[in-house]
XYZ file of C-alpha atoms in Angstrom:
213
model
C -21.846 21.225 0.222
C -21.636 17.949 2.390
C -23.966 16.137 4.979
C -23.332 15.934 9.000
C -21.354 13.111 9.674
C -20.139 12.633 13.424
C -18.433 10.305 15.425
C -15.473 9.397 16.914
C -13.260 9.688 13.953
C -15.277 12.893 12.852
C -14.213 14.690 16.185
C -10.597 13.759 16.104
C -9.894 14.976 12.590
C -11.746 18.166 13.279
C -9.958 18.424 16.363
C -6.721 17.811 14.577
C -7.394 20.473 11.953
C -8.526 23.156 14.141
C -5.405 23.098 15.824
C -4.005 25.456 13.167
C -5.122 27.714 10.208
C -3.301 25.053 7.586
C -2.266 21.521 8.334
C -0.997 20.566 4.749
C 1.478 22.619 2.707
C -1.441 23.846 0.189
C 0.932 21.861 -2.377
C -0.641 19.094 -4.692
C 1.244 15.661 -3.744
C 4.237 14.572 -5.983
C 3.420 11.216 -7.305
C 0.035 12.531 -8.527
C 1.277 15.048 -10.170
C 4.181 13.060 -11.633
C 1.392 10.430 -13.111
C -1.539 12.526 -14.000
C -0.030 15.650 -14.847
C -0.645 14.283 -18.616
C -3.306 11.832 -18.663
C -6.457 13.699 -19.910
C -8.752 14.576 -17.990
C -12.584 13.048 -16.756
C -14.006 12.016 -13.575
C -11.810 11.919 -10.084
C -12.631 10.974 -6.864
C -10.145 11.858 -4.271
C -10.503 9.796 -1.156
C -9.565 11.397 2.208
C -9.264 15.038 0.081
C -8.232 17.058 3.371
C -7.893 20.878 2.561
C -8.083 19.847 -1.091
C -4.660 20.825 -2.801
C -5.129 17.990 -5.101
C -8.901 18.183 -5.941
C -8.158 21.839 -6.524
C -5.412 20.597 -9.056
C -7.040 18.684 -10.651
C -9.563 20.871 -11.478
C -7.315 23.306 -12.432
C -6.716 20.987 -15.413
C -10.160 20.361 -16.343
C -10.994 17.714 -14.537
C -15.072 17.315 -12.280
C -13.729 16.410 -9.176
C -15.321 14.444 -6.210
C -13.624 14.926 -2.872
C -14.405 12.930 0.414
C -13.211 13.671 3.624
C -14.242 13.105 7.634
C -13.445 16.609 8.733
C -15.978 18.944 7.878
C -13.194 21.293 9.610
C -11.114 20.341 6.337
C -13.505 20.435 3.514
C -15.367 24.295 4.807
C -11.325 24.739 4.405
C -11.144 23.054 0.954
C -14.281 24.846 -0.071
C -13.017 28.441 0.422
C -10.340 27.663 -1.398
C -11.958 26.754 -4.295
C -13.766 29.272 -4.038
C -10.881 31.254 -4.299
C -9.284 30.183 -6.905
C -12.527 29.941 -8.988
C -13.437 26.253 -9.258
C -15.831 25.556 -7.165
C -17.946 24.828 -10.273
C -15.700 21.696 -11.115
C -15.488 20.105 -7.607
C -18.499 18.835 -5.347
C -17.668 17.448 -1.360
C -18.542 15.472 0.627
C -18.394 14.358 3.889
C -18.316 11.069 4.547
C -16.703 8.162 7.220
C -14.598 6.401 4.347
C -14.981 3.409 6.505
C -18.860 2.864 5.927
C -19.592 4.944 2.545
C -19.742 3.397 -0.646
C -18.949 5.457 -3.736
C -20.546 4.505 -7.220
C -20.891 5.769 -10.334
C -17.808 5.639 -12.399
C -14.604 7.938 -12.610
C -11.443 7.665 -14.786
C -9.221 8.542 -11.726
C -9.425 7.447 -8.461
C -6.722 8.743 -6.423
C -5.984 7.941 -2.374
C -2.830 9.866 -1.139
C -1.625 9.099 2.290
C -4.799 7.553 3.414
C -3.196 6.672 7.149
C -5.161 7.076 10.881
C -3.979 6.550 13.570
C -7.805 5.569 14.741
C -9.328 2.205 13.159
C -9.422 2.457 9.665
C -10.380 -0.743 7.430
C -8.120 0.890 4.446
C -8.248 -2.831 2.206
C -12.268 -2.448 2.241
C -12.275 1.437 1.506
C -9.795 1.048 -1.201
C -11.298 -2.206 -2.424
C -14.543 -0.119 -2.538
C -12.770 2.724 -4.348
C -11.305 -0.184 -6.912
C -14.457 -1.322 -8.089
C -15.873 2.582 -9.359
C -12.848 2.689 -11.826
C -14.282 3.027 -15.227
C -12.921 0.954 -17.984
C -9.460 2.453 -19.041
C -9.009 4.275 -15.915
C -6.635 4.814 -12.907
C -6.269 3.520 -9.362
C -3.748 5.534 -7.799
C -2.818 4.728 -4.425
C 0.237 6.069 -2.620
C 1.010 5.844 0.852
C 3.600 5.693 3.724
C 6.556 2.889 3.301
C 7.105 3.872 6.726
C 5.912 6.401 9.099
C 7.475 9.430 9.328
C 8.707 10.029 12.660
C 6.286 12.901 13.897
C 3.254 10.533 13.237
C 4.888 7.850 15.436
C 5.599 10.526 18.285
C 1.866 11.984 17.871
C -0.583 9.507 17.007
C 1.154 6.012 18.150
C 2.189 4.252 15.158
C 5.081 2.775 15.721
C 3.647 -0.592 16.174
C 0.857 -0.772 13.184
C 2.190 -2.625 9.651
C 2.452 -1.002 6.465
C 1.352 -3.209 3.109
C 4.085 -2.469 0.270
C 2.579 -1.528 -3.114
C 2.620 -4.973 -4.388
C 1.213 -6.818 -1.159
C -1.670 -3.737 -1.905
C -2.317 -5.292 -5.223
C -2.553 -9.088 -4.159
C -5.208 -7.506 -1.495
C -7.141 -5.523 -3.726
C -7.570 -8.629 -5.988
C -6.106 -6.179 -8.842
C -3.345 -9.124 -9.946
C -5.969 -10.288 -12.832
C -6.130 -9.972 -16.345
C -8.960 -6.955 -15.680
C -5.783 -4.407 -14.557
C -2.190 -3.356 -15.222
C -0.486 -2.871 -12.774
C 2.602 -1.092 -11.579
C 3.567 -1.069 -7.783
C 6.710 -0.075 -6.144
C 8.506 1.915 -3.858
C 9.758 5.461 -4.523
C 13.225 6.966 -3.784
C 13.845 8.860 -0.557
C 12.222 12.500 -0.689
C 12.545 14.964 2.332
C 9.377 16.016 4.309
C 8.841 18.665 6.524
C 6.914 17.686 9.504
C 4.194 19.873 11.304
C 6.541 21.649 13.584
C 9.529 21.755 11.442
C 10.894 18.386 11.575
C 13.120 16.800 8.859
C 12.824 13.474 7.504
C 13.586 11.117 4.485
C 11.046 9.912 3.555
C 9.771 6.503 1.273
C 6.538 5.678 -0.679
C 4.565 2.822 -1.483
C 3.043 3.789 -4.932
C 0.525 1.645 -6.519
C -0.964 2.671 -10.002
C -3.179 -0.026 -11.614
C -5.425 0.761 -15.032
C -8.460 -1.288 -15.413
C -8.124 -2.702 -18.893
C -11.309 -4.466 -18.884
């Protein structure tokens, strides 16, 4: 299913999802759903995949999935649950340190929700990476933190790290040329439920950029 990969980074995200049975709320994330919910489907790869609610939904409609994670903790969780619910035919993972892997081939989707740590991550150069295995006609979706919710400040220190908005994303990635459309932005306020209960209004940075060429 996936190859050892250790380290620092390995240990702490294993260590953070054997703290409890599930981490995530098992739900596919919004602004995926919202934008690919009728795009048909092809290849995704689905960067920092977790326990794999969205892999798993997108395989549910039809598409051959590709999901990466650190935590083998997370993807033997991901697994069984594709298992489960019968897919594990359309999905292959792997585990891999996003900050020194490489994808290639080509997919039609390439989707990274929420790709935060709150250990040294080089997130331009992973999703720059991730950028460049967008087939022709496909999707870059990107969404992330406008700010930090308040339970990742309290548990993992971020109060003082800087969040790109969608468009600043863009101007990074180099995806401001004629080769992509591009749509970047910020969503409304949504409420989030933090890991022991907490309440918070929440923003997103959503980028979604087609390669047209």
């Amino acid at each position: 299913m996936h190859s050892d990969e250790t380290g620092p980074a390995s240990e702490f995200w294993d260590g953070l999802y054997s703290e409890r049975d599930q981490v995530w709320s098992g739900k596919p994330n919004a602004v995926l759903v919202r934008e690919i919910e009728t795009v048909a489907p092809g290849r995704a790869l689905d960067l920092g995949c977790g326990e794999g609610a969205d892999a798993l939904w997108l395989a549910e409609r039809g598409w051959t999935v590709t999901g990466v994670d650190i935590s083998a903790v997370a993807l033997d969780r991901a697994a069984r649950h594709a298992r489960e619910a019968g897919l594990s035919e359309r999905i292959i993972w792997l585990h891999r340190d996003l900050a020194d892997w490489e994808p290639d081939g080509e997919y039609d989707l390439v989707s990274a929700q929420f790709l935060h740590s709150p250990l040294e991550l080089p997130r331009e150069r992973v999703l720059a990476a991730a950028a460049r295995v967008v087939a022709p006609g496909g999707l870059l979706l990107v969404v992330g933190h406008a700010e930090f919710p308040p339970w990742a400040q309290h548990r993992h220190g971020h109060e003082h790290t800087e969040l790109p908005t969608a468009e600043e994303l863009a101007f990074a990635l180099g995806l401001t040329s004629d080769a992509w459309a591009v749509e970047a932005g910020t969503s409304e306020g949504r409420e989030a439920t933090g890991p022991d209960g907490q309440k918070a209004i929440l923003r997103d940075a959503v980028l979604k950029a087609r390669r047209t060429a």
